[in-house]
Amino acid sequence: ANIKTMLFHPPVGRVTHQAVVKLSTRTLTTSSTNAAALALQSSHRIHLLFGANTDVGKSIVSTGLVRAAALDAASSSNDSQHRPLVNYIKPLQCGGSDESFVLRHRDGQTDDNSIHCQTLFSWETPASPHLASRWENLPVSDEQVVSALTSSLNDITVGTDVERGMATTIVETAGGALSPSSSSPRNPSSIQSTNSKGAAHWGWSTQADLYSPLKLPVVFVGDGKLGGISVTLSSLEALWNRGYQVDAVVFIDGESERSSDETEIIQFGKGNAEALREYISMQQQQKQQQ
C-alpha cells in the first residue's frame, strides 16, 4: 500500500498540516446503496477521518487539515467570494461539539467564513452513539446517516466551480474504526427485544461498515500511546478488508517516558509511526517474494 505516515506535534502547526492535506485527488464513485448516489467531481477533495480509538486526536487532526486548506485558499485568492470551499462534517456527535472545537481553533489568519462546519446528528449523552440514541429514544438508522452525508457532500460539490477551484471536505467519524454507529429499529438486529420500548436491542453497524458504501479515501489517526501499535494495525486491517483506500496515517506525539537505564526518552508516537512503516515495508517485501 502506498501510504504516507507522519508524526503530528500539537499544538496545531501549519507546515505539518499542509503535508497531510495535500493528498491525491480523484473522481469518486459509490457502489449501489439505498441512499442517493454521490455526484462528486475531481474538484472536490473529500477524506473520511478514522481513528484507531476514541481520544487519539481525530478532532485535532481534522482542525489542522481544514486550517491548512483554508490558509492555502486564502493565500491563493484575495477574493473571499471566489475562494475554494473548506468544509468539516461530523455525522454523529454524542455530547460536546467537535464542530465548536474546529471553529474555536481556526487560525487567526482566516476569516470567520473560511471554514464551513456541519453536525448532522447529535445526542446530549456523552456515550457511544448506539447507546446515546437508545437512552434518549432518538434512533438514527444507517440509511439516514449515509443519505444525510451524501446530500451534504453533493450540495458542496454543486457549489464548487472552476472559478472557486478545489473544495476540501473532512468528514470526521466517531470513536474508533469499529466503534458502533447510532442504533435504530430500522437497522438489522440479531436480538429480539423483550422490553416495552424495544430500544434495548435496536441494531447498529460499525463506523467502518456504515461508511463503506461511499468509497471515500481515508486519513487515519493512529494511537500514539504505549500499546497503540496493535490497535492501530487492527483498525487498519479492518479498513483494508472493507475496501477502504488509506491515503495517510497520522500519529500525535505526546506521551513519553525514560528508558529503564535512563539514557534516552522513549517517544511512543514516533516509535509507533516507525513500527507501522516497518510493518508495511515487510508486508510489501513478502508480497514481492510470492
mmCIF file of C-alpha atoms in Angstrom:
data_model
loop_
_atom_site.group_PDB
_atom_site.id
_atom_site.type_symbol
_atom_site.label_atom_id
_atom_site.label_comp_id
_atom_site.label_asym_id
_atom_site.label_seq_id
_atom_site.Cartn_x
_atom_site.Cartn_y
_atom_site.Cartn_z
ATOM 1 C CA ALA A 1 0.000 0.000 0.000
ATOM 2 C CA ASN A 2 1.271 3.457 -0.882
ATOM 3 C CA ILE A 3 0.627 5.181 2.433
ATOM 4 C CA LYS A 4 2.096 8.339 3.881
ATOM 5 C CA THR A 5 2.900 8.031 7.591
ATOM 6 C CA MET A 6 3.692 11.133 9.556
ATOM 7 C CA LEU A 7 4.143 12.448 13.059
ATOM 8 C CA PHE A 8 1.924 15.239 14.249
ATOM 9 C CA HIS A 9 3.043 17.614 17.000
ATOM 10 C CA PRO A 10 0.361 19.565 18.862
ATOM 11 C CA PRO A 11 -0.409 22.405 19.151
ATOM 12 C CA VAL A 12 -1.707 22.774 15.634
ATOM 13 C CA GLY A 13 1.013 23.816 13.181
ATOM 14 C CA ARG A 14 0.720 24.835 9.560
ATOM 15 C CA VAL A 15 3.603 23.009 7.879
ATOM 16 C CA THR A 16 2.718 19.531 9.129
ATOM 17 C CA HIS A 17 -0.942 20.023 8.254
ATOM 18 C CA GLN A 18 -0.140 21.112 4.737
ATOM 19 C CA ALA A 19 1.903 17.952 4.294
ATOM 20 C CA VAL A 20 -1.130 15.943 5.349
ATOM 21 C CA VAL A 21 -3.780 17.832 3.441
ATOM 22 C CA LYS A 22 -2.037 17.697 0.065
ATOM 23 C CA LEU A 23 -3.206 14.188 -0.703
ATOM 24 C CA SER A 24 -4.145 12.773 -4.059
ATOM 25 C CA THR A 25 -7.310 13.981 -5.768
ATOM 26 C CA ARG A 26 -9.606 11.646 -7.588
ATOM 27 C CA THR A 27 -13.023 11.286 -9.147
ATOM 28 C CA LEU A 28 -15.073 9.402 -6.589
ATOM 29 C CA THR A 29 -17.880 6.966 -7.203
ATOM 30 C CA THR A 30 -20.044 4.884 -4.923
ATOM 31 C CA SER A 31 -21.442 1.394 -5.030
ATOM 32 C CA SER A 32 -25.147 0.656 -5.028
ATOM 33 C CA THR A 33 -26.819 1.880 -1.827
ATOM 34 C CA ASN A 34 -30.265 2.841 -0.586
ATOM 35 C CA ALA A 35 -29.039 6.416 -0.166
ATOM 36 C CA ALA A 36 -28.877 8.875 -3.016
ATOM 37 C CA ALA A 37 -25.799 8.398 -5.164
ATOM 38 C CA LEU A 38 -22.800 10.634 -4.660
ATOM 39 C CA ALA A 39 -22.258 13.054 -7.529
ATOM 40 C CA LEU A 40 -18.665 14.006 -6.815
ATOM 41 C CA GLN A 41 -16.098 15.664 -9.035
ATOM 42 C CA SER A 42 -12.332 15.700 -9.067
ATOM 43 C CA SER A 43 -12.526 19.347 -7.956
ATOM 44 C CA HIS A 44 -13.993 18.245 -4.617
ATOM 45 C CA ARG A 45 -11.386 16.599 -2.382
ATOM 46 C CA ILE A 46 -13.008 14.523 0.373
ATOM 47 C CA HIS A 47 -11.467 12.367 3.067
ATOM 48 C CA LEU A 48 -13.044 10.321 5.812
ATOM 49 C CA LEU A 49 -11.072 10.713 9.006
ATOM 50 C CA PHE A 50 -10.984 7.484 11.021
ATOM 51 C CA GLY A 51 -9.148 6.819 14.268
ATOM 52 C CA ALA A 52 -7.717 3.751 15.950
ATOM 53 C CA ASN A 53 -9.780 4.549 19.026
ATOM 54 C CA THR A 54 -11.576 7.341 20.779
ATOM 55 C CA ASP A 55 -9.363 10.090 22.204
ATOM 56 C CA VAL A 56 -6.487 9.597 19.746
ATOM 57 C CA GLY A 57 -6.773 13.157 18.400
ATOM 58 C CA LYS A 58 -9.145 12.955 15.436
ATOM 59 C CA SER A 59 -10.562 16.424 16.091
ATOM 60 C CA ILE A 60 -7.069 17.903 16.449
ATOM 61 C CA VAL A 61 -6.005 16.435 13.111
ATOM 62 C CA SER A 62 -9.306 17.480 11.492
ATOM 63 C CA THR A 63 -8.738 21.025 12.711
ATOM 64 C CA GLY A 64 -5.234 21.043 11.286
ATOM 65 C CA LEU A 65 -6.434 19.779 7.934
ATOM 66 C CA VAL A 66 -9.205 22.328 7.476
ATOM 67 C CA ARG A 67 -6.992 25.133 8.797
ATOM 68 C CA ALA A 68 -4.277 24.260 6.315
ATOM 69 C CA ALA A 69 -6.792 24.128 3.465
ATOM 70 C CA ALA A 70 -8.320 27.465 4.496
ATOM 71 C CA LEU A 71 -4.905 29.139 4.742
ATOM 72 C CA ASP A 72 -3.914 27.728 1.377
ATOM 73 C CA ALA A 73 -7.166 29.045 -0.128
ATOM 74 C CA ALA A 74 -6.611 32.477 1.419
ATOM 75 C CA SER A 75 -3.075 32.706 0.058
ATOM 76 C CA SER A 76 -4.177 31.708 -3.432
ATOM 77 C CA SER A 77 -7.034 34.205 -3.732
ATOM 78 C CA ASN A 78 -7.661 37.715 -2.380
ATOM 79 C CA ASP A 79 -11.310 37.467 -3.336
ATOM 80 C CA SER A 80 -13.220 35.820 -0.468
ATOM 81 C CA GLN A 81 -16.220 35.292 -2.754
ATOM 82 C CA HIS A 82 -14.218 33.013 -5.043
ATOM 83 C CA ARG A 83 -12.027 31.117 -2.583
ATOM 84 C CA PRO A 84 -12.194 27.335 -2.602
ATOM 85 C CA LEU A 85 -14.705 25.907 -0.142
ATOM 86 C CA VAL A 86 -13.322 24.314 3.038
ATOM 87 C CA ASN A 87 -15.715 22.088 4.965
ATOM 88 C CA TYR A 88 -15.832 19.997 8.119
ATOM 89 C CA ILE A 89 -18.632 17.475 8.682
ATOM 90 C CA LYS A 90 -19.294 15.463 11.840
ATOM 91 C CA PRO A 91 -22.065 12.952 11.033
ATOM 92 C CA LEU A 92 -22.546 11.636 14.602
ATOM 93 C CA GLN A 93 -21.903 13.658 17.768
ATOM 94 C CA CYS A 94 -22.516 12.452 21.328
ATOM 95 C CA GLY A 95 -22.036 15.111 23.996
ATOM 96 C CA GLY A 96 -19.936 18.215 23.436
ATOM 97 C CA SER A 97 -19.272 19.619 19.981
ATOM 98 C CA ASP A 98 -16.294 18.791 17.777
ATOM 99 C CA GLU A 99 -17.634 21.363 15.331
ATOM 100 C CA SER A 100 -17.181 24.049 18.007
ATOM 101 C CA PHE A 101 -13.641 22.798 18.649
ATOM 102 C CA VAL A 102 -12.740 23.169 14.979
ATOM 103 C CA LEU A 103 -14.192 26.680 14.783
ATOM 104 C CA ARG A 104 -12.609 27.729 18.081
ATOM 105 C CA HIS A 105 -9.140 26.722 16.916
ATOM 106 C CA ARG A 106 -9.218 28.002 13.359
ATOM 107 C CA ASP A 107 -6.242 30.155 12.530
ATOM 108 C CA GLY A 108 -6.399 33.898 13.130
ATOM 109 C CA GLN A 109 -5.269 34.450 9.542
ATOM 110 C CA THR A 110 -8.533 33.024 8.220
ATOM 111 C CA ASP A 111 -11.842 34.906 8.259
ATOM 112 C CA ASP A 112 -14.964 33.663 10.032
ATOM 113 C CA ASN A 113 -16.484 32.315 6.823
ATOM 114 C CA SER A 114 -13.414 30.425 5.603
ATOM 115 C CA ILE A 115 -14.417 27.109 7.203
ATOM 116 C CA HIS A 116 -17.935 25.715 6.999
ATOM 117 C CA CYS A 117 -18.899 23.165 9.669
ATOM 118 C CA GLN A 118 -21.858 20.806 9.965
ATOM 119 C CA THR A 119 -23.035 18.310 12.576
ATOM 120 C CA LEU A 120 -25.626 16.007 11.048
ATOM 121 C CA PHE A 121 -26.989 14.097 14.075
ATOM 122 C CA SER A 122 -26.316 14.748 17.755
ATOM 123 C CA TRP A 123 -27.258 13.483 21.202
ATOM 124 C CA GLU A 124 -26.637 15.084 24.588
ATOM 125 C CA THR A 125 -25.343 11.918 26.273
ATOM 126 C CA PRO A 126 -21.516 11.580 26.146
ATOM 127 C CA ALA A 127 -21.565 7.903 25.233
ATOM 128 C CA SER A 128 -21.283 5.622 22.223
ATOM 129 C CA PRO A 129 -23.850 6.561 19.531
ATOM 130 C CA HIS A 130 -25.568 3.157 19.760
ATOM 131 C CA LEU A 131 -26.255 3.794 23.461
ATOM 132 C CA ALA A 132 -26.993 7.534 23.311
ATOM 133 C CA SER A 133 -29.605 7.006 20.586
ATOM 134 C CA ARG A 134 -31.303 4.299 22.695
ATOM 135 C CA TRP A 135 -31.195 6.126 26.010
ATOM 136 C CA GLU A 136 -32.570 9.337 24.506
ATOM 137 C CA ASN A 137 -35.053 7.409 22.349
ATOM 138 C CA LEU A 138 -33.746 9.198 19.257
ATOM 139 C CA PRO A 139 -32.982 6.475 16.715
ATOM 140 C CA VAL A 140 -30.983 7.226 13.568
ATOM 141 C CA SER A 141 -30.584 4.454 11.011
ATOM 142 C CA ASP A 142 -27.583 3.695 8.815
ATOM 143 C CA GLU A 143 -29.599 4.745 5.772
ATOM 144 C CA GLN A 144 -30.416 8.109 7.365
ATOM 145 C CA VAL A 145 -26.754 8.800 8.161
ATOM 146 C CA VAL A 146 -25.457 7.864 4.716
ATOM 147 C CA SER A 147 -28.275 9.723 2.986
ATOM 148 C CA ALA A 148 -27.718 12.908 5.015
ATOM 149 C CA LEU A 149 -23.955 12.791 4.451
ATOM 150 C CA THR A 150 -24.410 12.128 0.744
ATOM 151 C CA SER A 151 -26.775 15.081 0.463
ATOM 152 C CA SER A 152 -24.328 17.405 2.260
ATOM 153 C CA LEU A 153 -21.418 16.318 0.064
ATOM 154 C CA ASN A 154 -23.480 16.737 -3.091
ATOM 155 C CA ASP A 155 -24.512 20.243 -2.008
ATOM 156 C CA ILE A 156 -20.840 21.160 -1.556
ATOM 157 C CA THR A 157 -19.972 19.678 -4.948
ATOM 158 C CA VAL A 158 -22.735 21.672 -6.643
ATOM 159 C CA GLY A 159 -21.307 24.841 -5.063
ATOM 160 C CA THR A 160 -17.840 24.094 -6.445
ATOM 161 C CA ASP A 161 -16.972 25.628 -9.801
ATOM 162 C CA VAL A 162 -13.896 26.299 -11.874
ATOM 163 C CA GLU A 163 -13.513 29.833 -10.557
ATOM 164 C CA ARG A 164 -13.503 28.716 -6.923
ATOM 165 C CA GLY A 165 -11.046 25.923 -7.560
ATOM 166 C CA MET A 166 -10.606 22.873 -5.367
ATOM 167 C CA ALA A 167 -13.057 22.268 -2.500
ATOM 168 C CA THR A 168 -11.856 20.338 0.544
ATOM 169 C CA THR A 169 -14.076 18.401 2.936
ATOM 170 C CA ILE A 170 -13.044 16.445 6.015
ATOM 171 C CA VAL A 171 -15.629 14.020 7.428
ATOM 172 C CA GLU A 172 -14.735 13.011 10.988
ATOM 173 C CA THR A 173 -16.107 9.680 12.186
ATOM 174 C CA ALA A 174 -16.935 8.818 15.809
ATOM 175 C CA GLY A 175 -14.706 6.756 18.097
ATOM 176 C CA GLY A 176 -12.599 4.040 16.518
ATOM 177 C CA ALA A 177 -12.918 2.331 13.147
ATOM 178 C CA LEU A 178 -15.023 -0.468 14.636
ATOM 179 C CA SER A 179 -16.889 1.645 17.195
ATOM 180 C CA PRO A 180 -20.693 1.467 16.967
ATOM 181 C CA SER A 181 -22.744 3.903 14.959
ATOM 182 C CA SER A 182 -26.190 5.057 16.036
ATOM 183 C CA SER A 183 -28.842 2.407 16.594
ATOM 184 C CA SER A 184 -32.311 2.221 15.134
ATOM 185 C CA PRO A 185 -35.171 -0.280 14.781
ATOM 186 C CA ARG A 186 -34.652 0.156 11.019
ATOM 187 C CA ASN A 187 -31.181 -1.398 11.310
ATOM 188 C CA PRO A 188 -30.790 -5.185 11.326
ATOM 189 C CA SER A 189 -30.610 -6.724 14.807
ATOM 190 C CA SER A 190 -29.808 -10.308 15.740
ATOM 191 C CA ILE A 191 -31.528 -9.977 19.135
ATOM 192 C CA GLN A 192 -35.253 -9.802 19.687
ATOM 193 C CA SER A 193 -36.181 -7.087 22.155
ATOM 194 C CA THR A 194 -38.250 -8.028 25.180
ATOM 195 C CA ASN A 195 -38.799 -4.612 26.772
ATOM 196 C CA SER A 196 -41.780 -2.339 26.162
ATOM 197 C CA LYS A 197 -39.917 0.343 24.222
ATOM 198 C CA GLY A 198 -37.891 -2.062 22.120
ATOM 199 C CA ALA A 199 -34.907 0.272 22.203
ATOM 200 C CA ALA A 200 -32.553 -2.034 24.088
ATOM 201 C CA HIS A 201 -31.810 -4.107 21.017
ATOM 202 C CA TRP A 202 -32.013 -1.643 18.172
ATOM 203 C CA GLY A 203 -29.498 -2.727 15.576
ATOM 204 C CA TRP A 204 -26.291 -0.855 14.740
ATOM 205 C CA SER A 205 -23.280 -1.054 12.431
ATOM 206 C CA THR A 206 -19.620 -0.302 12.990
ATOM 207 C CA GLN A 207 -18.266 3.018 11.741
ATOM 208 C CA ALA A 208 -16.239 1.190 9.086
ATOM 209 C CA ASP A 209 -19.299 -0.675 7.793
ATOM 210 C CA LEU A 210 -21.513 2.397 7.939
ATOM 211 C CA TYR A 211 -19.438 4.492 5.526
ATOM 212 C CA SER A 212 -18.042 1.739 3.289
ATOM 213 C CA PRO A 213 -20.705 2.169 0.544
ATOM 214 C CA LEU A 214 -19.432 5.709 -0.103
ATOM 215 C CA LYS A 215 -15.975 4.519 -1.248
ATOM 216 C CA LEU A 216 -14.251 7.595 0.178
ATOM 217 C CA PRO A 217 -10.474 7.679 0.774
ATOM 218 C CA VAL A 218 -9.234 7.791 4.358
ATOM 219 C CA VAL A 219 -6.891 9.778 6.555
ATOM 220 C CA PHE A 220 -6.283 7.568 9.585
ATOM 221 C CA VAL A 221 -5.201 8.730 13.047
ATOM 222 C CA GLY A 222 -3.173 6.038 14.778
ATOM 223 C CA ASP A 223 -2.797 5.518 18.506
ATOM 224 C CA GLY A 224 0.449 7.163 19.587
ATOM 225 C CA LYS A 225 0.393 5.791 23.125
ATOM 226 C CA LEU A 226 2.059 2.743 24.649
ATOM 227 C CA GLY A 227 0.188 -0.299 23.325
ATOM 228 C CA GLY A 228 -1.115 1.676 20.350
ATOM 229 C CA ILE A 229 0.655 -0.343 17.655
ATOM 230 C CA SER A 230 -1.700 -3.290 17.963
ATOM 231 C CA VAL A 231 -4.944 -1.285 17.926
ATOM 232 C CA THR A 232 -3.624 0.809 15.031
ATOM 233 C CA LEU A 233 -2.769 -2.229 12.916
ATOM 234 C CA SER A 234 -6.043 -3.967 13.821
ATOM 235 C CA SER A 235 -8.051 -0.916 12.788
ATOM 236 C CA LEU A 236 -6.134 -0.517 9.539
ATOM 237 C CA GLU A 237 -6.674 -4.194 8.703
ATOM 238 C CA ALA A 238 -10.404 -3.704 9.333
ATOM 239 C CA LEU A 239 -10.495 -0.768 6.916
ATOM 240 C CA TRP A 240 -8.421 -2.520 4.243
ATOM 241 C CA ASN A 241 -10.608 -5.634 4.477
ATOM 242 C CA ARG A 242 -13.649 -3.450 3.771
ATOM 243 C CA GLY A 243 -12.068 -1.960 0.668
ATOM 244 C CA TYR A 244 -11.016 1.431 2.015
ATOM 245 C CA GLN A 245 -8.061 3.234 0.469
ATOM 246 C CA VAL A 246 -5.947 4.757 3.242
ATOM 247 C CA ASP A 247 -4.018 7.752 1.893
ATOM 248 C CA ALA A 248 -2.252 8.777 5.096
ATOM 249 C CA VAL A 249 -1.686 7.652 8.671
ATOM 250 C CA VAL A 250 -1.032 10.308 11.308
ATOM 251 C CA PHE A 251 0.251 9.862 14.858
ATOM 252 C CA ILE A 252 0.094 12.560 17.511
ATOM 253 C CA ASP A 253 3.274 12.570 19.553
ATOM 254 C CA GLY A 254 2.773 13.407 23.203
ATOM 255 C CA GLU A 255 3.288 10.511 25.592
ATOM 256 C CA SER A 256 6.873 9.629 26.507
ATOM 257 C CA GLU A 257 8.954 8.137 29.309
ATOM 258 C CA ARG A 258 12.579 7.445 30.103
ATOM 259 C CA SER A 259 14.117 4.090 29.217
ATOM 260 C CA SER A 260 14.972 1.661 32.028
ATOM 261 C CA ASP A 261 18.622 2.731 32.039
ATOM 262 C CA GLU A 262 17.659 6.438 31.979
ATOM 263 C CA THR A 263 19.793 7.030 28.874
ATOM 264 C CA GLU A 264 17.045 8.108 26.495
ATOM 265 C CA ILE A 265 13.473 9.343 26.304
ATOM 266 C CA ILE A 266 11.071 6.955 24.573
ATOM 267 C CA GLN A 267 8.565 8.800 22.380
ATOM 268 C CA PHE A 268 5.678 6.410 21.771
ATOM 269 C CA GLY A 269 4.106 8.407 18.942
ATOM 270 C CA LYS A 270 7.346 8.439 16.981
ATOM 271 C CA GLY A 271 8.026 4.804 17.794
ATOM 272 C CA ASN A 272 4.558 3.703 16.746
ATOM 273 C CA ALA A 273 4.873 5.560 13.433
ATOM 274 C CA GLU A 274 8.227 3.901 12.766
ATOM 275 C CA ALA A 275 6.783 0.483 13.653
ATOM 276 C CA LEU A 276 3.948 0.990 11.181
ATOM 277 C CA ARG A 277 6.393 1.909 8.413
ATOM 278 C CA GLU A 278 8.384 -1.249 9.177
ATOM 279 C CA TYR A 279 5.244 -3.395 9.128
ATOM 280 C CA ILE A 280 4.063 -2.021 5.787
ATOM 281 C CA SER A 281 7.556 -2.429 4.318
ATOM 282 C CA MET A 282 7.709 -6.060 5.459
ATOM 283 C CA GLN A 283 4.260 -6.754 4.006
ATOM 284 C CA GLN A 284 5.326 -5.294 0.654
ATOM 285 C CA GLN A 285 8.510 -7.399 0.610
ATOM 286 C CA GLN A 286 6.558 -10.570 1.338
ATOM 287 C CA LYS A 287 4.138 -9.865 -1.494
ATOM 288 C CA GLN A 288 7.021 -9.275 -3.906
ATOM 289 C CA GLN A 289 8.581 -12.593 -2.933
ATOM 290 C CA GLN A 290 5.396 -14.558 -3.524
#
